[in-house]
Amino acid sequence: MYDLFFQKFREKVPLSVEEEQQIKSYLTPKKLRKRQYLLQEGDICKTLAFVEKGALREYSVDNGSEHIIQFAVEGWTISDLFSFLTGEPAIYNIDALEDSELILITRTAHEELLQTQPKYETYNRVLITSAYVALQRRLTASISLSIEERYTNFTTMYPDIAQRVPQHMIASYLGLTPETLSRARKKMTTRK
Amino acid sequence: MYDLFFQKFREKVPLSVEEEQQIKSYLTPKKLRKRQYLLQEGDICKTLAFVEKGALREYSVDNGSEHIIQFAVEGWTISDLFSFLTGEPAIYNIDALEDSELILITRTAHEELLQTQPKYETYNRVLITSAYVALQRRLTASISLSIEERYTNFTTMYPDIAQRVPQHMIASYLGLTPETLSRARKKMTTRK
DNA sequence: CCGTTTTATTGACAAAAGTCAATGGTTTTT
DNA sequence: AAAAACCATTGACTTTTGTCAATAAAACGG
């Protein structure tokens, strides 16, 4: 159940068996059915969620239309970090796109681990740093690339997600309507 | 010269005088004239730069047009983090919008500090975490808000920057042409 | 100072993207 | 197996944004 979590952890920071056991004692497994919410806008985000299996999305809703800001598949962590850290109400929703298995870390667990387990802090720092870099690249893409480029960028970066997720959600992730993405794809195939 | 740096540091993580001295020994001051580059696309980004005084921008250029991805004024840190961490060539340029005074941390200094000074690691983690949260909010705004909302958002979030920086750079930061921003502003004032 | 450069605005027009509605093909549910 | 829900595509049309060009004001540098 915790295999992937510790595999990913060790890729970033090596761990002894004892350390692994100590950290494991802070983790909670959770299963989520397709379409179930992990978090709803307005609630306080109580946990970080690591995806052992399945796929989730994080999105905001603004007068009726959804804007996906992140996908998470196996090996990824998802949360409304701002809400998690500050205790303010979440501005995002998170729900499952497939039946999923998660590993949850509550805020108190997170804080105790930061205090008591230096390797957890290091892991956390490395994790958030690469998330930041990825997000910065994504923002650059969204500001400077054409729709076609953004789409190809996405499919080559995350071929896995591109296959598992309906196209209109990718459109939403890219900040487009489904129609516009459909037409962009058509243009791409007729020319290529 | 290092006042603001340690003030910001202590806001996040308290420091003893000795710790401050130890960290200080890893820092290098640098002055930059207006329009001077701190980093050019293609070069390796050698440092993190904390802004003690002045203002800088980070931007990418793609066939002729510039896209500003970040501003940094007093108290902010700026860098091409990906290039800094991996040693790959930078995809961004950084230059000074005003005469500026910076505090630089080289990659080796950064790594030694991470190893030897737990509080530096904590500071770093907290810093990058809030940078991540801010970036996520910005991305959400850029995907889900109208131009008017994005602009008001920016000016209320960073009134200081909005005043110091020419309008066409704000347009670039928001992913717009200067003309479009100018017209959006006009619409806002006539209605309000 | 005075000339040059930068900056913001505006107009006319073109291109890009969104909206609405319809269709046909899937998948899901019962 | 049939009905319902979901999904991708397409067409006609509207709205939004970009492009190019001109102008005037402001800032800057010698």
Tab-separated table of C-alpha atoms (C1' of nucleotides) in Angstrom:
chain	number	residue	atom	x	y	z
A	1	MET	CA	0.000	0.000	0.000
A	2	TYR	CA	2.788	2.434	0.789
A	3	ASP	CA	5.201	1.081	-1.797
A	4	LEU	CA	5.065	3.885	-4.304
A	5	PHE	CA	5.153	6.569	-1.635
A	6	PHE	CA	8.416	5.337	-0.179
A	7	GLN	CA	9.862	4.532	-3.554
A	8	LYS	CA	9.369	8.160	-4.562
A	9	PHE	CA	10.631	9.326	-1.194
A	10	ARG	CA	13.834	7.312	-1.494
A	11	GLU	CA	14.452	8.595	-4.994
A	12	LYS	CA	14.825	12.012	-3.443
A	13	VAL	CA	16.115	11.207	0.052
A	14	PRO	CA	17.483	7.801	1.152
A	15	LEU	CA	15.863	6.343	4.261
A	16	SER	CA	16.749	3.685	6.809
A	17	VAL	CA	14.190	1.031	7.691
A	18	GLU	CA	13.579	2.656	11.070
A	19	GLU	CA	13.053	6.060	9.558
A	20	GLU	CA	10.607	4.590	7.089
A	21	GLN	CA	8.698	2.945	9.928
A	22	GLN	CA	8.585	6.173	11.869
A	23	ILE	CA	7.237	8.124	8.938
A	24	LYS	CA	4.787	5.380	8.031
A	25	SER	CA	3.155	5.734	11.429
A	26	TYR	CA	2.010	9.213	10.416
A	27	LEU	CA	0.348	8.176	7.175
A	28	THR	CA	-3.287	7.298	6.559
A	29	PRO	CA	-4.517	5.343	3.544
A	30	LYS	CA	-7.763	6.298	1.876
A	31	LYS	CA	-9.724	5.006	-1.087
A	32	LEU	CA	-11.792	7.229	-3.304
A	33	ARG	CA	-14.395	6.215	-5.850
A	34	LYS	CA	-14.578	7.868	-9.218
A	35	ARG	CA	-16.326	11.271	-8.988
A	36	GLN	CA	-15.924	11.409	-5.196
A	37	TYR	CA	-14.574	14.609	-3.716
A	38	LEU	CA	-11.402	14.762	-1.717
A	39	LEU	CA	-11.903	18.483	-1.175
A	40	GLN	CA	-14.628	20.985	-1.903
A	41	GLU	CA	-14.276	24.715	-2.334
A	42	GLY	CA	-14.987	26.467	0.940
A	43	ASP	CA	-13.877	23.585	3.134
A	44	ILE	CA	-10.564	23.583	4.944
A	45	CYS	CA	-8.023	21.362	3.238
A	46	LYS	CA	-6.976	18.964	5.972
A	47	THR	CA	-4.413	16.807	4.181
A	48	LEU	CA	-1.732	16.390	1.610
A	49	ALA	CA	-2.686	13.489	-0.640
A	50	PHE	CA	-0.188	11.236	-2.348
A	51	VAL	CA	-1.627	9.171	-5.208
A	52	GLU	CA	-0.710	5.476	-4.963
A	53	LYS	CA	-3.195	4.519	-7.639
A	54	GLY	CA	-5.727	6.293	-9.811
A	55	ALA	CA	-6.134	9.855	-11.045
A	56	LEU	CA	-7.503	13.088	-9.603
A	57	ARG	CA	-8.041	16.647	-10.689
A	58	GLU	CA	-7.944	19.963	-8.873
A	59	TYR	CA	-10.100	22.749	-10.266
A	60	SER	CA	-11.834	25.986	-9.529
A	61	VAL	CA	-15.372	26.810	-10.553
A	62	ASP	CA	-16.323	30.302	-11.545
A	63	ASN	CA	-19.872	31.020	-12.541
A	64	GLY	CA	-20.572	27.564	-13.806
A	65	SER	CA	-17.393	26.845	-15.719
A	66	GLU	CA	-14.603	24.657	-14.405
A	67	HIS	CA	-10.922	25.424	-14.688
A	68	ILE	CA	-8.597	22.525	-14.029
A	69	ILE	CA	-5.370	23.648	-12.477
A	70	GLN	CA	-3.755	20.297	-11.841
A	71	PHE	CA	-4.007	16.613	-12.564
A	72	ALA	CA	-2.470	14.016	-10.264
A	73	VAL	CA	-1.759	10.416	-11.155
A	74	GLU	CA	0.346	7.708	-9.502
A	75	GLY	CA	3.336	9.173	-7.712
A	76	TRP	CA	2.033	12.733	-7.521
A	77	THR	CA	0.927	14.747	-4.528
A	78	ILE	CA	-2.162	16.929	-4.597
A	79	SER	CA	-3.656	19.446	-2.187
A	80	ASP	CA	-4.867	23.003	-1.857
A	81	LEU	CA	-1.578	23.972	-0.296
A	82	PHE	CA	-2.632	27.434	0.713
A	83	SER	CA	-5.655	26.162	2.587
A	84	PHE	CA	-3.653	23.287	4.061
A	85	LEU	CA	-0.968	25.573	5.420
A	86	THR	CA	-3.043	28.507	6.576
A	87	GLY	CA	-6.339	26.880	7.562
A	88	GLU	CA	-8.219	29.274	5.269
A	89	PRO	CA	-11.117	27.895	3.199
A	90	ALA	CA	-10.071	26.154	0.008
A	91	ILE	CA	-10.625	27.863	-3.323
A	92	TYR	CA	-10.247	24.622	-5.257
A	93	ASN	CA	-12.126	21.375	-5.585
A	94	ILE	CA	-10.368	18.044	-5.821
A	95	ASP	CA	-12.118	14.940	-7.044
A	96	ALA	CA	-11.293	11.511	-8.409
A	97	LEU	CA	-11.297	10.846	-12.154
A	98	GLU	CA	-10.893	7.120	-11.518
A	99	ASP	CA	-11.195	4.887	-8.477
A	100	SER	CA	-8.101	5.867	-6.528
A	101	GLU	CA	-5.946	4.949	-3.554
A	102	LEU	CA	-4.399	7.780	-1.634
A	103	ILE	CA	-2.008	8.280	1.231
A	104	LEU	CA	-2.958	11.180	3.426
A	105	ILE	CA	-0.815	13.367	5.637
A	106	THR	CA	-2.711	15.598	8.026
A	107	ARG	CA	-1.506	19.017	8.997
A	108	THR	CA	-0.442	17.948	12.479
A	109	ALA	CA	1.328	14.890	11.085
A	110	HIS	CA	3.052	17.160	8.573
A	111	GLU	CA	4.177	19.540	11.253
A	112	GLU	CA	5.392	16.872	13.619
A	113	LEU	CA	7.308	15.219	10.825
A	114	LEU	CA	8.920	18.522	9.904
A	115	GLN	CA	10.022	18.960	13.515
A	116	THR	CA	11.206	15.465	14.248
A	117	GLN	CA	12.416	14.034	10.984
A	118	PRO	CA	14.943	16.148	9.064
A	119	LYS	CA	14.679	13.846	6.087
A	120	TYR	CA	11.001	14.575	5.838
A	121	GLU	CA	11.771	18.265	5.671
A	122	THR	CA	14.346	17.656	2.983
A	123	TYR	CA	11.934	15.499	1.024
A	124	ASN	CA	9.342	18.175	1.332
A	125	ARG	CA	11.689	20.897	0.210
A	126	VAL	CA	12.823	18.951	-2.823
A	127	LEU	CA	9.266	18.047	-3.727
A	128	ILE	CA	7.942	21.563	-3.547
A	129	THR	CA	10.966	22.907	-5.383
A	130	SER	CA	10.386	20.702	-8.380
A	131	ALA	CA	6.679	21.445	-8.262
A	132	TYR	CA	7.572	25.129	-8.363
A	133	VAL	CA	9.887	24.721	-11.323
A	134	ALA	CA	7.254	22.717	-13.202
A	135	LEU	CA	4.621	25.313	-12.483
A	136	GLN	CA	6.850	28.112	-13.645
A	137	ARG	CA	7.468	26.326	-16.915
A	138	ARG	CA	3.785	25.773	-17.322
A	139	LEU	CA	3.014	29.411	-16.749
A	140	THR	CA	5.649	30.399	-19.285
A	141	ALA	CA	4.074	28.043	-21.783
A	142	SER	CA	0.622	29.430	-21.145
A	143	ILE	CA	1.806	32.984	-21.670
A	144	SER	CA	4.114	32.518	-24.608
A	145	LEU	CA	3.103	29.502	-26.696
A	146	SER	CA	0.391	29.035	-29.292
A	147	ILE	CA	-2.463	26.661	-28.599
A	148	GLU	CA	-0.982	23.990	-30.834
A	149	GLU	CA	2.356	24.235	-29.054
A	150	ARG	CA	0.739	24.132	-25.641
A	151	TYR	CA	-1.178	21.031	-26.554
A	152	THR	CA	1.807	19.180	-27.981
A	153	ASN	CA	3.808	20.281	-25.012
A	154	PHE	CA	1.227	18.739	-22.727
A	155	THR	CA	0.886	15.452	-24.580
A	156	THR	CA	4.622	14.915	-24.813
A	157	MET	CA	5.173	15.911	-21.198
A	158	TYR	CA	2.323	13.808	-19.836
A	159	PRO	CA	1.424	11.211	-22.482
A	160	ASP	CA	-0.042	9.074	-19.760
A	161	ILE	CA	-2.489	11.712	-18.567
A	162	ALA	CA	-3.345	12.698	-22.115
A	163	GLN	CA	-4.646	9.191	-22.678
A	164	ARG	CA	-6.484	8.674	-19.444
A	165	VAL	CA	-8.351	11.945	-19.293
A	166	PRO	CA	-11.173	13.216	-21.522
A	167	GLN	CA	-10.125	15.811	-24.011
A	168	HIS	CA	-12.359	18.557	-22.712
A	169	MET	CA	-10.520	18.373	-19.402
A	170	ILE	CA	-7.237	18.883	-21.153
A	171	ALA	CA	-8.825	21.876	-22.845
A	172	SER	CA	-9.801	23.176	-19.434
A	173	TYR	CA	-6.269	22.606	-18.134
A	174	LEU	CA	-4.897	24.563	-21.074
A	175	GLY	CA	-7.406	27.363	-20.550
A	176	LEU	CA	-9.431	26.656	-23.693
A	177	THR	CA	-12.934	25.641	-24.655
A	178	PRO	CA	-13.347	22.044	-25.858
A	179	GLU	CA	-14.306	23.316	-29.303
A	180	THR	CA	-11.154	25.357	-29.671
A	181	LEU	CA	-8.969	22.413	-28.705
A	182	SER	CA	-10.821	20.135	-31.080
A	183	ARG	CA	-10.238	22.538	-33.944
A	184	ALA	CA	-6.594	23.026	-33.052
A	185	ARG	CA	-6.090	19.268	-33.111
A	186	LYS	CA	-7.750	19.022	-36.480
A	187	LYS	CA	-5.477	21.684	-37.904
A	188	MET	CA	-2.459	19.826	-36.559
A	189	THR	CA	-3.325	16.480	-38.128
A	190	THR	CA	-4.300	17.857	-41.542
A	191	ARG	CA	-1.029	19.661	-41.861
A	192	LYS	CA	1.215	16.973	-40.469
B	1	MET	CA	23.754	45.930	3.269
B	2	TYR	CA	22.358	42.635	4.478
B	3	ASP	CA	19.662	44.154	6.646
B	4	LEU	CA	16.629	43.322	4.600
B	5	PHE	CA	17.861	39.838	3.842
B	6	PHE	CA	18.135	38.905	7.491
B	7	GLN	CA	14.991	40.742	8.407
B	8	LYS	CA	13.067	38.603	5.923
B	9	PHE	CA	14.911	35.529	7.059
B	10	ARG	CA	14.023	36.086	10.695
B	11	GLU	CA	10.379	36.672	9.847
B	12	LYS	CA	10.302	33.083	8.716
B	13	VAL	CA	12.945	31.456	10.906
B	14	PRO	CA	14.489	33.065	14.021
B	15	LEU	CA	18.290	33.188	14.069
B	16	SER	CA	20.969	33.637	16.704
B	17	VAL	CA	23.741	36.156	16.111
B	18	GLU	CA	26.239	33.355	15.473
B	19	GLU	CA	23.992	31.685	12.954
B	20	GLU	CA	23.510	34.978	11.202
B	21	GLN	CA	27.250	35.462	11.035
B	22	GLN	CA	27.781	31.980	9.672
B	23	ILE	CA	25.211	32.461	6.946
B	24	LYS	CA	26.487	35.932	6.141
B	25	SER	CA	29.870	34.473	5.293
B	26	TYR	CA	28.278	32.693	2.332
B	27	LEU	CA	26.662	35.768	0.824
B	28	THR	CA	28.008	38.062	-1.873
B	29	PRO	CA	26.730	41.570	-2.523
B	30	LYS	CA	26.376	42.839	-6.059
B	31	LYS	CA	25.212	46.075	-7.631
B	32	LEU	CA	23.461	46.219	-10.951
B	33	ARG	CA	22.838	49.266	-13.112
B	34	LYS	CA	19.516	49.789	-14.797
B	35	ARG	CA	19.251	47.657	-17.954
B	36	GLN	CA	22.154	45.432	-16.934
B	37	TYR	CA	21.670	41.692	-17.167
B	38	LEU	CA	21.927	39.402	-14.192
B	39	LEU	CA	21.270	36.402	-16.407
B	40	GLN	CA	20.950	35.798	-20.122
B	41	GLU	CA	19.094	33.007	-21.829
B	42	GLY	CA	21.501	30.196	-22.650
B	43	ASP	CA	23.884	30.921	-19.797
B	44	ILE	CA	23.991	28.802	-16.681
B	45	CYS	CA	22.277	30.496	-13.759
B	46	LYS	CA	24.953	30.582	-11.076
B	47	THR	CA	23.136	32.270	-8.224
B	48	LEU	CA	20.009	32.972	-6.286
B	49	ALA	CA	19.568	36.722	-6.051
B	50	PHE	CA	17.877	38.472	-3.161
B	51	VAL	CA	16.857	42.070	-3.885
B	52	GLU	CA	17.992	44.485	-1.169
B	53	LYS	CA	17.164	47.484	-3.287
B	54	GLY	CA	15.793	48.121	-6.747
B	55	ALA	CA	13.678	46.139	-9.175
B	56	LEU	CA	14.308	43.374	-11.688
B	57	ARG	CA	12.365	41.357	-14.195
B	58	GLU	CA	12.659	37.805	-15.455
B	59	TYR	CA	11.425	37.110	-18.961
B	60	SER	CA	11.619	34.832	-21.933
B	61	VAL	CA	11.974	35.977	-25.518
B	62	ASP	CA	10.315	34.134	-28.323
B	63	ASN	CA	10.724	35.345	-31.814
B	64	GLY	CA	11.200	38.925	-30.869
B	65	SER	CA	8.529	39.340	-28.258
B	66	GLU	CA	9.219	39.367	-24.535
B	67	HIS	CA	7.129	37.606	-21.927
B	68	ILE	CA	7.732	38.699	-18.359
B	69	ILE	CA	7.256	35.859	-15.940
B	70	GLN	CA	8.292	37.581	-12.749
B	71	PHE	CA	9.110	40.898	-11.198
B	72	ALA	CA	11.275	41.190	-8.113
B	73	VAL	CA	11.530	44.202	-5.846
B	74	GLU	CA	12.968	44.718	-2.365
B	75	GLY	CA	12.666	41.575	-0.276
B	76	TRP	CA	12.107	39.164	-3.151
B	77	THR	CA	14.353	36.456	-4.495
B	78	ILE	CA	14.839	35.904	-8.204
B	79	SER	CA	16.578	33.236	-10.247
B	80	ASP	CA	16.094	30.712	-13.025
B	81	LEU	CA	15.658	27.994	-10.472
B	82	PHE	CA	15.714	25.140	-12.935
B	83	SER	CA	19.003	26.247	-14.402
B	84	PHE	CA	20.405	27.016	-10.957
B	85	LEU	CA	19.586	23.574	-9.617
B	86	THR	CA	20.397	21.433	-12.632
B	87	GLY	CA	23.186	23.371	-14.326
B	88	GLU	CA	21.238	23.356	-17.602
B	89	PRO	CA	21.234	26.535	-19.722
B	90	ALA	CA	18.741	29.161	-18.600
B	91	ILE	CA	15.600	29.751	-20.625
B	92	TYR	CA	14.988	33.126	-19.029
B	93	ASN	CA	16.672	36.504	-18.985
B	94	ILE	CA	16.910	38.590	-15.848
B	95	ASP	CA	17.744	42.273	-15.941
B	96	ALA	CA	17.478	45.347	-13.782
B	97	LEU	CA	14.609	47.796	-14.201
B	98	GLU	CA	16.287	50.225	-11.810
B	99	ASP	CA	19.734	50.498	-10.281
B	100	SER	CA	19.698	47.633	-7.834
B	101	GLU	CA	21.568	46.047	-4.968
B	102	LEU	CA	21.501	42.280	-4.738
B	103	ILE	CA	22.692	39.575	-2.421
B	104	LEU	CA	23.888	36.527	-4.261
B	105	ILE	CA	24.036	32.927	-3.129
B	106	THR	CA	26.042	30.639	-5.378
B	107	ARG	CA	25.116	27.047	-5.947
B	108	THR	CA	27.943	25.705	-3.779
B	109	ALA	CA	27.110	28.168	-1.008
B	110	HIS	CA	23.485	27.094	-1.274
B	111	GLU	CA	24.380	23.438	-0.993
B	112	GLU	CA	26.786	23.880	1.877
B	113	LEU	CA	24.234	25.922	3.748
B	114	LEU	CA	21.606	23.259	3.183
B	115	GLN	CA	23.983	20.660	4.616
B	116	THR	CA	25.336	22.584	7.544
B	117	GLN	CA	22.614	24.960	8.601
B	118	PRO	CA	19.184	23.383	9.246
B	119	LYS	CA	17.637	26.803	9.591
B	120	TYR	CA	18.738	27.670	6.096
B	121	GLU	CA	16.965	24.611	4.813
B	122	THR	CA	13.847	25.560	6.720
B	123	TYR	CA	14.014	29.107	5.434
B	124	ASN	CA	14.414	27.782	1.953
B	125	ARG	CA	11.505	25.411	2.276
B	126	VAL	CA	9.203	28.088	3.605
B	127	LEU	CA	10.296	30.513	0.919
B	128	ILE	CA	9.752	28.145	-1.954
B	129	THR	CA	6.470	26.985	-0.516
B	130	SER	CA	5.002	30.436	-0.469
B	131	ALA	CA	6.419	31.115	-3.906
B	132	TYR	CA	4.649	27.989	-5.090
B	133	VAL	CA	1.344	29.012	-3.573
B	134	ALA	CA	1.603	32.460	-5.095
B	135	LEU	CA	2.402	31.010	-8.493
B	136	GLN	CA	-0.516	28.634	-8.323
B	137	ARG	CA	-2.860	31.494	-7.549
B	138	ARG	CA	-1.438	33.436	-10.413
B	139	LEU	CA	-1.932	30.582	-12.822
B	140	THR	CA	-5.504	30.194	-11.662
B	141	ALA	CA	-6.082	33.875	-12.254
B	142	SER	CA	-4.572	33.716	-15.716
B	143	ILE	CA	-6.786	30.792	-16.673
B	144	SER	CA	-10.043	31.834	-15.099
B	145	LEU	CA	-10.273	35.615	-14.816
B	146	SER	CA	-11.109	38.284	-17.352
B	147	ILE	CA	-8.484	40.811	-18.352
B	148	GLU	CA	-10.011	43.496	-16.167
B	149	GLU	CA	-10.047	41.189	-13.180
B	150	ARG	CA	-6.486	40.084	-13.765
B	151	TYR	CA	-5.316	43.660	-13.960
B	152	THR	CA	-7.138	44.765	-10.810
B	153	ASN	CA	-5.891	41.657	-9.117
B	154	PHE	CA	-2.350	42.597	-9.999
B	155	THR	CA	-2.576	46.235	-8.967
B	156	THR	CA	-4.155	45.430	-5.619
B	157	MET	CA	-1.737	42.583	-4.953
B	158	TYR	CA	1.345	44.558	-5.953
B	159	PRO	CA	0.462	48.256	-5.889
B	160	ASP	CA	4.114	49.036	-5.454
B	161	ILE	CA	5.197	47.237	-8.611
B	162	ALA	CA	2.248	48.616	-10.562
B	163	GLN	CA	3.594	52.105	-9.922
B	164	ARG	CA	7.263	51.500	-10.543
B	165	VAL	CA	6.996	49.539	-13.740
B	166	PRO	CA	5.870	50.721	-17.197
B	167	GLN	CA	2.430	49.587	-18.169
B	168	HIS	CA	3.499	47.594	-21.193
B	169	MET	CA	5.536	45.374	-18.900
B	170	ILE	CA	2.510	44.688	-16.781
B	171	ALA	CA	0.695	43.801	-19.994
B	172	SER	CA	3.489	41.386	-20.807
B	173	TYR	CA	3.285	39.905	-17.321
B	174	LEU	CA	-0.446	39.394	-17.775
B	175	GLY	CA	0.047	37.856	-21.209
B	176	LEU	CA	-1.442	40.769	-23.153
B	177	THR	CA	-0.390	43.289	-25.727
B	178	PRO	CA	0.063	46.863	-24.473
B	179	GLU	CA	-2.847	47.977	-26.627
B	180	THR	CA	-5.218	45.472	-25.116
B	181	LEU	CA	-4.303	46.479	-21.589
B	182	SER	CA	-4.647	50.133	-22.441
B	183	ARG	CA	-8.152	49.547	-23.778
B	184	ALA	CA	-9.130	47.398	-20.821
B	185	ARG	CA	-8.048	50.167	-18.479
B	186	LYS	CA	-10.034	52.690	-20.425
B	187	LYS	CA	-13.165	50.579	-20.191
B	188	MET	CA	-12.676	50.242	-16.437
B	189	THR	CA	-12.398	53.953	-15.760
B	190	THR	CA	-15.313	54.988	-17.971
B	191	ARG	CA	-17.637	52.588	-16.205
B	192	LYS	CA	-16.479	53.104	-12.687
C	1	DC	C1'	18.137	72.504	-22.233
C	2	DC	C1'	17.172	70.114	-26.674
C	3	DG	C1'	16.932	66.020	-29.302
C	4	DT	C1'	16.128	61.157	-28.848
C	5	DT	C1'	13.871	57.365	-26.958
C	6	DT	C1'	10.323	55.401	-24.432
C	7	DT	C1'	5.662	55.136	-23.385
C	8	DA	C1'	0.551	55.216	-23.639
C	9	DT	C1'	-3.344	55.892	-26.394
C	10	DT	C1'	-6.316	55.520	-30.378
C	11	DG	C1'	-8.252	53.972	-34.928
C	12	DA	C1'	-8.991	50.699	-38.611
C	13	DC	C1'	-8.739	46.267	-39.717
C	14	DA	C1'	-7.499	41.100	-39.327
C	15	DA	C1'	-7.112	36.990	-36.853
C	16	DA	C1'	-8.173	34.144	-33.046
C	17	DA	C1'	-11.121	32.245	-29.811
C	18	DG	C1'	-15.653	31.790	-27.718
C	19	DT	C1'	-20.720	30.742	-28.018
C	20	DC	C1'	-24.629	28.258	-29.352
C	21	DA	C1'	-26.724	24.539	-31.517
C	22	DA	C1'	-26.829	20.188	-33.802
C	23	DT	C1'	-25.017	15.547	-34.785
C	24	DG	C1'	-23.322	11.043	-34.185
C	25	DG	C1'	-20.653	8.060	-31.755
C	26	DT	C1'	-19.179	6.228	-27.104
C	27	DT	C1'	-19.593	4.760	-22.682
C	28	DT	C1'	-22.266	4.058	-18.523
C	29	DT	C1'	-26.126	2.769	-16.001
C	30	DT	C1'	-29.949	0.261	-14.987
D	1	DA	C1'	-30.383	-4.642	-24.268
D	2	DA	C1'	-32.299	-0.148	-24.063
D	3	DA	C1'	-32.076	4.405	-22.229
D	4	DA	C1'	-29.410	7.959	-20.577
D	5	DA	C1'	-25.400	10.547	-20.070
D	6	DC	C1'	-21.170	11.906	-21.900
D	7	DC	C1'	-18.041	13.187	-25.412
D	8	DA	C1'	-15.816	14.989	-29.688
D	9	DT	C1'	-16.658	17.273	-33.799
D	10	DT	C1'	-18.558	20.655	-36.905
D	11	DG	C1'	-20.957	24.895	-38.695
D	12	DA	C1'	-22.602	29.620	-38.338
D	13	DC	C1'	-22.011	33.535	-35.980
D	14	DT	C1'	-20.260	36.934	-32.295
D	15	DT	C1'	-16.953	38.744	-29.386
D	16	DT	C1'	-12.430	39.360	-28.027
D	17	DT	C1'	-7.811	40.177	-28.837
D	18	DG	C1'	-3.933	41.103	-31.831
D	19	DT	C1'	-1.616	43.832	-35.512
D	20	DC	C1'	-0.119	47.816	-37.763
D	21	DA	C1'	0.254	52.609	-38.023
D	22	DA	C1'	-0.017	57.239	-36.314
D	23	DT	C1'	0.229	60.606	-32.625
D	24	DA	C1'	1.355	62.992	-28.551
D	25	DA	C1'	3.113	63.181	-24.121
D	26	DA	C1'	6.668	62.033	-20.875
D	27	DA	C1'	11.224	60.543	-19.477
D	28	DC	C1'	16.063	60.358	-20.388
D	29	DG	C1'	20.753	61.389	-21.713
D	30	DG	C1'	24.254	64.210	-23.163
